[in-house]
Coordinates of C-alpha atoms and ligand atoms in Angstrom, one line a residue:
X198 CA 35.3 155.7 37.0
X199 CA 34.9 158.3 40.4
X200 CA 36.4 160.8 38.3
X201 CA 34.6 160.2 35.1
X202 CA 31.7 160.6 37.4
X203 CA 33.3 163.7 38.8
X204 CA 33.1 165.3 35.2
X205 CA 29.5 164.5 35.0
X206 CA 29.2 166.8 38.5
X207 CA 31.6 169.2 37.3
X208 CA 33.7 168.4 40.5
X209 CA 37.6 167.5 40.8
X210 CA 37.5 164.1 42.5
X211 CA 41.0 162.8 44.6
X212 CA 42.0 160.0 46.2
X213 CA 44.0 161.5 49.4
X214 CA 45.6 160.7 52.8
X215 CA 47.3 157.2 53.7
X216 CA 45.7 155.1 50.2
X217 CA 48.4 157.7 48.6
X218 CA 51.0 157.4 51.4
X219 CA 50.4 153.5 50.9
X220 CA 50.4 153.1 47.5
X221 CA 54.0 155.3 47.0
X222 CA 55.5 153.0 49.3
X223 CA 54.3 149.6 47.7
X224 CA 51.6 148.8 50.6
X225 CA 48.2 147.2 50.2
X226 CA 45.7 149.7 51.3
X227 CA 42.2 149.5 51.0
X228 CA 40.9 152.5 52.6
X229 CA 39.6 154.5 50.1
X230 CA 39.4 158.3 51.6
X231 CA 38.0 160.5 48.1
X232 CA 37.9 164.4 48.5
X233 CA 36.1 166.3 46.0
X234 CA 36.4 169.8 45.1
X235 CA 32.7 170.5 45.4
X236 CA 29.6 169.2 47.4
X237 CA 31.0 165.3 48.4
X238 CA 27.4 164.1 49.6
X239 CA 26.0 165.0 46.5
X240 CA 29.1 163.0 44.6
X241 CA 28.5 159.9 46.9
X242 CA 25.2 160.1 46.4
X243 CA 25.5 159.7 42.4
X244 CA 27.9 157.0 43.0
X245 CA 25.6 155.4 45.0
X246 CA 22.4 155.5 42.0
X247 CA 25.5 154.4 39.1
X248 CA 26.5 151.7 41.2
X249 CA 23.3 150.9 42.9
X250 CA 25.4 151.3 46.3
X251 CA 24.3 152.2 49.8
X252 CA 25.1 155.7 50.8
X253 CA 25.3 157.2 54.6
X254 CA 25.6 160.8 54.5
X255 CA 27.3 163.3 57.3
X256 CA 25.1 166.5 56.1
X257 CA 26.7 168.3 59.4
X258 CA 30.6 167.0 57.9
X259 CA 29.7 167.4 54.5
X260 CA 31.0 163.7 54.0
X261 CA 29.5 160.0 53.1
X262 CA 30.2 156.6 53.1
X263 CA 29.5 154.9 50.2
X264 CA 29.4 150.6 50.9
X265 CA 29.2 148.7 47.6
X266 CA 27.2 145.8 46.9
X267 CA 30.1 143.8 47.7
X268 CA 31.2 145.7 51.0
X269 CA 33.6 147.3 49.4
X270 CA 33.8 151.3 51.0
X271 CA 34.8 154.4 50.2
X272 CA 34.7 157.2 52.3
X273 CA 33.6 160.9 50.6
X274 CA 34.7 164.1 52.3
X275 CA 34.4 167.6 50.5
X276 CA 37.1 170.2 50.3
X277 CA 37.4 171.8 53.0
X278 CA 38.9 174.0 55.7
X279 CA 37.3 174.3 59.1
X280 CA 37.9 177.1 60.9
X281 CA 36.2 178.2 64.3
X282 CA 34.3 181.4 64.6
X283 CA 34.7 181.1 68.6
X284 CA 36.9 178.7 70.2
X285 CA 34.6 176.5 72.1
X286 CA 31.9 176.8 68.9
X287 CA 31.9 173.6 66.9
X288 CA 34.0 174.2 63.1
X289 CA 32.1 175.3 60.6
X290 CA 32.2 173.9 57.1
X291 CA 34.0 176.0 54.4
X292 CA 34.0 174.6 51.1
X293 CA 37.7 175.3 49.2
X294 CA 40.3 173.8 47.3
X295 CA 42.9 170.6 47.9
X296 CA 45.4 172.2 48.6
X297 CA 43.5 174.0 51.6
X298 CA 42.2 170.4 52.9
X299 CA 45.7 168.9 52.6
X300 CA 47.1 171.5 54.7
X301 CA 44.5 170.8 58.0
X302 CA 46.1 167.3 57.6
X303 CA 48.0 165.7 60.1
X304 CA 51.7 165.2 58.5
X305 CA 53.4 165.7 55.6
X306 CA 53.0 162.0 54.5
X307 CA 49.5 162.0 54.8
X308 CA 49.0 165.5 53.0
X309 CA 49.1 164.2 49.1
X310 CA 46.1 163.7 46.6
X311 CA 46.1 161.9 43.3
X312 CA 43.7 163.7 40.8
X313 CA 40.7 160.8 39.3
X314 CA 39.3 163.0 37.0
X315 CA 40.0 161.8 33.3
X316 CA 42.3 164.8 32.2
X317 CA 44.4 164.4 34.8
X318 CA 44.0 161.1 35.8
X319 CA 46.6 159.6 38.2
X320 CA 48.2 163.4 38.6
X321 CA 50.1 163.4 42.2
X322 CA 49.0 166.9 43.7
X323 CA 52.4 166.9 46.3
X324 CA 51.9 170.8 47.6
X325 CA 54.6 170.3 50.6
X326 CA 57.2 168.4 49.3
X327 CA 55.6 165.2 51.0
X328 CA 57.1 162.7 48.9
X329 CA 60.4 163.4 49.8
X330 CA 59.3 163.0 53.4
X331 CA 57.7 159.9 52.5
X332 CA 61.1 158.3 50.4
X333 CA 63.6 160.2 53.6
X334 CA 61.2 158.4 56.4
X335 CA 60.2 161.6 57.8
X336 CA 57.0 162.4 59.8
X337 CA 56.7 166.1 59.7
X338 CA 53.7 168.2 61.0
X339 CA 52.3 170.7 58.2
X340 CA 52.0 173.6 60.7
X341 CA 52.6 174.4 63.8
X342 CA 49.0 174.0 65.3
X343 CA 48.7 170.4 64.0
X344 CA 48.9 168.5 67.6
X345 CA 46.6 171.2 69.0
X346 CA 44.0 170.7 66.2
X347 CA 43.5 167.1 67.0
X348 CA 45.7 165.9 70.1
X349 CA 45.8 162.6 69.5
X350 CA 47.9 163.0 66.5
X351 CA 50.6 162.9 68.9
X352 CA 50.0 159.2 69.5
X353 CA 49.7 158.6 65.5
X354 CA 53.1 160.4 65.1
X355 CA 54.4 157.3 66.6
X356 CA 52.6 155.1 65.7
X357 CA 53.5 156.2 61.8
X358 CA 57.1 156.4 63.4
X359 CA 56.8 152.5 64.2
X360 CA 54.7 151.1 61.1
X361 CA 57.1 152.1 58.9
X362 CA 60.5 152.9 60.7
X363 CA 60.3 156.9 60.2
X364 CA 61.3 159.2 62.3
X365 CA 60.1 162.6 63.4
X366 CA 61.4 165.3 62.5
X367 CA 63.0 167.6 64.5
X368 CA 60.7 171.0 64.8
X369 CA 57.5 167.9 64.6
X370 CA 59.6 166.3 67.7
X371 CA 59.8 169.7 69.7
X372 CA 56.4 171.3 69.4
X373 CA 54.5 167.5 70.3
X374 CA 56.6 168.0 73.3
X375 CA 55.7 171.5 74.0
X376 CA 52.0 170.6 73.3
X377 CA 52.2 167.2 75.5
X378 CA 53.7 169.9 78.4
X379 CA 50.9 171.9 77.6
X380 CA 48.4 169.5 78.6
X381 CA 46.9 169.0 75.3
X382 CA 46.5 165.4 75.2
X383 CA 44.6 165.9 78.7
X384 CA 42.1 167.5 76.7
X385 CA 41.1 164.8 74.2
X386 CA 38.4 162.4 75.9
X387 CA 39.3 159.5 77.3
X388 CA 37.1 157.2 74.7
X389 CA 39.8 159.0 71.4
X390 CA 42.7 158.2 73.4
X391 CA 41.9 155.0 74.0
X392 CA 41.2 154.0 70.3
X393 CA 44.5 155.3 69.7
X394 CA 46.1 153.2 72.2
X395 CA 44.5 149.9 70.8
X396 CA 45.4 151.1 67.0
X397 CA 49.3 151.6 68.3
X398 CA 49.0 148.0 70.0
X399 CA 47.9 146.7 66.9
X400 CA 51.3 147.4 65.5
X401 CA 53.7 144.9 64.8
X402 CA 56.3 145.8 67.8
X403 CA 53.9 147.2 70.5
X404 CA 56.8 147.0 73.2
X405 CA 58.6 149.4 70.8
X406 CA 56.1 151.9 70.9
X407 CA 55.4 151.8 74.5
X408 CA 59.2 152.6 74.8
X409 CA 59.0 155.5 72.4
X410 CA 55.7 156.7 74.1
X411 CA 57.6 156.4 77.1
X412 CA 60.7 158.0 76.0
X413 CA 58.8 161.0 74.6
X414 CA 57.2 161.3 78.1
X415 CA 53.9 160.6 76.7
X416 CA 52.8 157.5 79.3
X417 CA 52.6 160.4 81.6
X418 CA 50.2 162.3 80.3
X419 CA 48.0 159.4 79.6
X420 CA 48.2 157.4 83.1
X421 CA 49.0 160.5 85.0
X422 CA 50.8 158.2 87.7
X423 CA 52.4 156.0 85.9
X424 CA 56.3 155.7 86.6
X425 CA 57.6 153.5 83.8
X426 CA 60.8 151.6 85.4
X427 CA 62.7 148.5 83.8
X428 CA 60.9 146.2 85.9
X429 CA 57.7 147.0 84.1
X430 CA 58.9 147.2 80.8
X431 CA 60.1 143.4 81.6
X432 CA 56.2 142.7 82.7
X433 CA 55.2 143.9 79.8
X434 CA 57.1 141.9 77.4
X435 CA 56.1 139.3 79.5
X436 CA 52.4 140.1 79.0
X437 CA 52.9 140.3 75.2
X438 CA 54.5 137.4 74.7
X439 CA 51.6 136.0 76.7
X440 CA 48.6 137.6 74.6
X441 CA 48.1 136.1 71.7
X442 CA 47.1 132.2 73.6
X443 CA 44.4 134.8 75.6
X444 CA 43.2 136.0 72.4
X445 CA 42.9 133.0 70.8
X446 CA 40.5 132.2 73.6
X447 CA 38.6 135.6 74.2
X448 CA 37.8 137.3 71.3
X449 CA 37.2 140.4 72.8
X450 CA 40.2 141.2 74.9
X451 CA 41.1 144.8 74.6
X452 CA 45.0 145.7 74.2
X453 CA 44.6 148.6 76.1
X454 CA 43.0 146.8 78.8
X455 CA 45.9 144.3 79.3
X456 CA 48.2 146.4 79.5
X457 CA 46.3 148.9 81.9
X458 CA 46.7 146.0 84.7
X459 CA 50.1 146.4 84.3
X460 CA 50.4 150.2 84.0
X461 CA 48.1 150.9 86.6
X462 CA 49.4 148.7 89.5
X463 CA 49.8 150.4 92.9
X464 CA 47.2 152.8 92.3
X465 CA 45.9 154.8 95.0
X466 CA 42.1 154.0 95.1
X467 CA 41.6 158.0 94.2
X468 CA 43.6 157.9 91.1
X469 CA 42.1 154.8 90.0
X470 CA 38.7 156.5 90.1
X471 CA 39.9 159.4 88.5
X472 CA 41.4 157.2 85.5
X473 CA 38.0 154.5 85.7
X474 CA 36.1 157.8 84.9
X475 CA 38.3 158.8 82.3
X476 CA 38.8 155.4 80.0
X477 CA 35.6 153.9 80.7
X478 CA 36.9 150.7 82.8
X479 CA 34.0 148.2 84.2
X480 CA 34.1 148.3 88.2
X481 CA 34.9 144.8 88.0
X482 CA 38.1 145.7 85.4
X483 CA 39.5 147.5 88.3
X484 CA 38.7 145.2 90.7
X485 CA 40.2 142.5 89.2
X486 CA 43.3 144.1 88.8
X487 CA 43.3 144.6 93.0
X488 CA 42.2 141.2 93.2
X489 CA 45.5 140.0 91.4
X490 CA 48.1 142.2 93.0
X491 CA 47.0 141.1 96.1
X492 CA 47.1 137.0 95.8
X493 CA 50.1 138.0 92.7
X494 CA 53.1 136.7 94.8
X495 CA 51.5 133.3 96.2
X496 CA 50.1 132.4 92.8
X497 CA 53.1 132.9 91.2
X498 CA 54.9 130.5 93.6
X499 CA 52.0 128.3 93.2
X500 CA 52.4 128.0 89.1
X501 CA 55.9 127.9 88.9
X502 CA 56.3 125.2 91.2
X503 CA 53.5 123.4 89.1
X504 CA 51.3 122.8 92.1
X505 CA 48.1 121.1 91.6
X506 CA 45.6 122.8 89.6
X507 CA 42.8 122.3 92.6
X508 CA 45.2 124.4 95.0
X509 CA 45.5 127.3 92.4
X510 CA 41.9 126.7 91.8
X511 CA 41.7 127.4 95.6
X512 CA 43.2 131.0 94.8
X513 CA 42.8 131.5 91.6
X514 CA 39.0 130.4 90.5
X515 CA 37.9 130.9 87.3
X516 CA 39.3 134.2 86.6
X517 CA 38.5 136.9 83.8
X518 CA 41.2 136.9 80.9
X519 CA 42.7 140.1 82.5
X520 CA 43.4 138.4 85.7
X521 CA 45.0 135.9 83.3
X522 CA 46.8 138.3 81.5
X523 CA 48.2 140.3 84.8
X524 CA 49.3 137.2 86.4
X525 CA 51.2 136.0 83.4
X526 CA 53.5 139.4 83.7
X527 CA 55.2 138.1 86.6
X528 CA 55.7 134.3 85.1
X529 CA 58.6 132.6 82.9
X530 CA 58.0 130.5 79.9
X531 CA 57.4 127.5 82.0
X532 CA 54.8 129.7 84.4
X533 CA 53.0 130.3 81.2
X534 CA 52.6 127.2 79.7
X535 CA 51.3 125.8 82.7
X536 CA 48.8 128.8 83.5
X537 CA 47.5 128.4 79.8
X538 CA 46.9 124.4 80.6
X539 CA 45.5 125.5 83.7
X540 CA 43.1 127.8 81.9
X541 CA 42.4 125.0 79.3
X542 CA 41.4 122.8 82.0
X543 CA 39.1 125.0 83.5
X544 CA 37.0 125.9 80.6
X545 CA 36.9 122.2 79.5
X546 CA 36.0 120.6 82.8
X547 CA 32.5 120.1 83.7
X548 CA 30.2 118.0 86.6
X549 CA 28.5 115.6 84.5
X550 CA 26.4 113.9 86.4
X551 CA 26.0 115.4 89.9
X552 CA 24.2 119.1 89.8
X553 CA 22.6 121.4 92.5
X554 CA 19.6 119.1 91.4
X555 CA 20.9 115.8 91.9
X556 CA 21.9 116.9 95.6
X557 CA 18.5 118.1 96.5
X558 CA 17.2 114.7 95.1
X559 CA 19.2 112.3 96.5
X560 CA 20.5 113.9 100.0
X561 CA 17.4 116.3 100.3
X562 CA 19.7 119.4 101.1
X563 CA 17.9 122.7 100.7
X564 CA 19.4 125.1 97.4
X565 CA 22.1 127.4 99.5
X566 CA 25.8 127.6 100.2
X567 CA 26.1 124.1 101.8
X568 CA 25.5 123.2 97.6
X569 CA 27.7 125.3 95.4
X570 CA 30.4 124.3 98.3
X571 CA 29.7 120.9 97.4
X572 CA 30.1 121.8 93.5
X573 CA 33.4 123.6 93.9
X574 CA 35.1 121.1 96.2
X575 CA 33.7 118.4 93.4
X576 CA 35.0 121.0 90.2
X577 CA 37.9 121.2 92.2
X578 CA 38.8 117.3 92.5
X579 CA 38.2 117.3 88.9
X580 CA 40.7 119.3 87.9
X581 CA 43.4 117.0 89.3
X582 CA 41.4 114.1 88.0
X583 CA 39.3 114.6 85.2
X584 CA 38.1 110.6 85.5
X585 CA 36.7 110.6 88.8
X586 CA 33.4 109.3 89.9
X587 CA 31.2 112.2 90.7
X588 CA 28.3 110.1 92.7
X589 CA 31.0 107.7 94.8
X590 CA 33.2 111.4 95.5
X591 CA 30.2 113.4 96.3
X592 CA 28.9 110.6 98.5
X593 CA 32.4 110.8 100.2
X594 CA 32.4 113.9 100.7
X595 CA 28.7 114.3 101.9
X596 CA 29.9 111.5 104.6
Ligands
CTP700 N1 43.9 162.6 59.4 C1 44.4 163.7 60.0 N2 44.4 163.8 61.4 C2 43.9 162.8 62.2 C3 43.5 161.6 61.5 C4 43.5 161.6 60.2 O1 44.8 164.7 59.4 N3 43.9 162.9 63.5 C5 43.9 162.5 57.9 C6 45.2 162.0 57.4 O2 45.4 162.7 56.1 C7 45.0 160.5 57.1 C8 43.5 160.5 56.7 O3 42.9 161.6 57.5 O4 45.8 160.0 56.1 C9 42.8 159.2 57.0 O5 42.9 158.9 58.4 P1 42.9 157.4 58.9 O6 42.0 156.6 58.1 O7 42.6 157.5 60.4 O8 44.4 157.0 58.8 P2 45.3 156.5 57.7 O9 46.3 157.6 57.4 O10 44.6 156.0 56.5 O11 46.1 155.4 58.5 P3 45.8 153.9 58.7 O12 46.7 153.2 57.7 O13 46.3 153.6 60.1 O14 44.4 153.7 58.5

């Protein structure tokens, strides 16, 4: 239908980029990315009155979303080359053909379109011989200035490398390591880097990529002093195994983030600043990540010899999923089980009967310290014995 629509515009309408890579190689996909030889927001926006669809136009990009009734989306770019008429000027828009916009793509398996139009519907426009890349597994770059367009491409290399078990191609493999020398990917903010990061953690083998990252010397240039050793690819893999039973439990947890408190241990305080700045860490993340190196060797005593939960509570406290996450690095399967209890424990233990309140009522102590100490020794107790008497303890203790 987008292309019989097309011939009502008098435009070419394609389907390009990783919907074609996908559907070659057998793969669901259902990210619709439609280039259009002509003006793409006013295409989306005639899709949008046929289909009574919401449109959200780009005017500066040229390009529109177009969300269906029924969520469905399709992204609309227009044919295009950018081009830069000074270097630090943002790209102006040129409108031009396919082939043009395939070329500024990113690799060769990326780089093919399949024609909607009527005539030629379902025509594969392959300019670059991409779908022999595709069937021989090879990610190659289109040009040499690929990486230096868009940095982070770099990082997508492997993860495309990883998703599907390509490999790079030789030329591709030496200029991203002449353009990671050249201190490209220091370029790119921290905030595109980042959402790389999480997308290649996302993957199914995210220890594999974090060895290829690391093989290709590419940890370096993204935690500037970061020295990858054995030990910490073992934390890591210890941390993985480990993230899933966090997730489960905070929805929000960030891959990149659990693995930062691995990869940045031993910080100096500047660098950490330097790399807060960069990424966008909370204070707090940072702190944290302090916090737990520093108690790190007692704790992990304390959990793999199972002590009670109150004396890790002692240490420990209720701690933020990163803390979690950190500390499980350095524990075995055992360790881990019984941090996750100990976790479970704490979010589902809670003073029943005796609050703040109840101690300024019935002892007459004034709102301070002296209370929450109260509280915690209480919370603590609890852990070990979920059953206690609050009133008979807290008298007890009081006494
Ligand atoms: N693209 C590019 N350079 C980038 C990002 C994207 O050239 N840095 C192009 C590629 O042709 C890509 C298309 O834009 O196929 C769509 O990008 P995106 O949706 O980010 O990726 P997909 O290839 O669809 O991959 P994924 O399956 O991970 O979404």
């Amino acid at each position: 239908l987008l292309g019989a629509y097309g011939n009502e515009l008098k435009m070419s309408v394609y389907v390009v980029g990783g919907f074609v890579r996908d559907l070659l190689l057998d793969i669901e996909n259902y990210d619709v990315d439609i280039v259009v030889e002509g003006n793409g927001i006013e295409f989306a926006k005639y899709i949008g009155q046929q289909f009574d669809a919401i449109v959200v136009p780009y005017e500066k990009f040229y390009t529109a979303s177009v969300i269906f009734r029924d969520g469905f989306k399709i992204d609309v770019a227009t044919a295009r080359t950018e081009y830069y008429e000074k270097p630090a000027e943002l790209p102006q828009v040129d409108i031009s053909t396919i082939k043009k916009d395939l070329y500024r793509r990113d690799f060769t398996i990326n780089a093919m379109a399949i024609k909607l139009n009527p005539s030629e519907y379902g025509m594969l426009y392959d300019f670059f011989n991409c779908q022999k890349d595709l069937e021989q597994g090879i990610i190659r770059i289109l040009h040499n200035l690929s990486f230096i367009e868009d940095p982070t491409r770099m990082i997508r290399g492997v993860r495309f490398e990883m998703r599907y078990n390509f490999k790079m191609e030789e030329h591709t493999l030496e200029v991203l390591k002449q353009n990671l020398e050249g201190g490209y990917l220091e370029r790119v903010t921290g905030a595109r880097i980042r959402q790389e990061i999480e997308k290649i953690l996302e993957e199914d083998n995210p220890m594999k990529a974090i060895r290829r990252m690391t093989n290709l010397n590419m940890i370096k240039h993204i935690f500037p002093k970061t020295y990858y050793t054995q030990t910490m690819d073992e934390k890591l893999a210890r941390l993985f195994k480990f993230l899933p039973k966090i997730k489960e439990r905070y929805q929000s947890v960030s891959d990149f983030y659990a693995i930062s408190t691995i990869l940045l241990e031993y910080y100096d305080k500047q660098t950490l600043e330097t790399v807060r700045a960069r990424y966008g860490y909370p204070k707090k993340f940072i702190e944290s990540i302090k916090f737990t190196e520093n108690i790190m060797l007692p704790l992990k005593e304390m959990i793999e010899l199972r002590l009670n939960f109150s004396d890790i509570y002692k240490v420990l406290g209720k701690a933020n999923p990163y803390v979690y996450l950190h500390l499980s690095a350095y524990l075995t399967d055992e360790g881990q089980s019984y941090l996750l209890q100990y976790i479970d424990t704490i979010s589902s233990t809670k003073l029943q009967t005796v609050t703040g309140k109840y101690l300024m009522g019935k002892y007459s102590l004034k709102s301070g310290p002296q209370i929450n100490e109260i509280l915690e020794k209480l919370f603590a107790m609890k852990l070990d014995n979920p059953n206690i008497d609050e009133e008979k303890v807290v008298s007890e203790i009081i006494e």
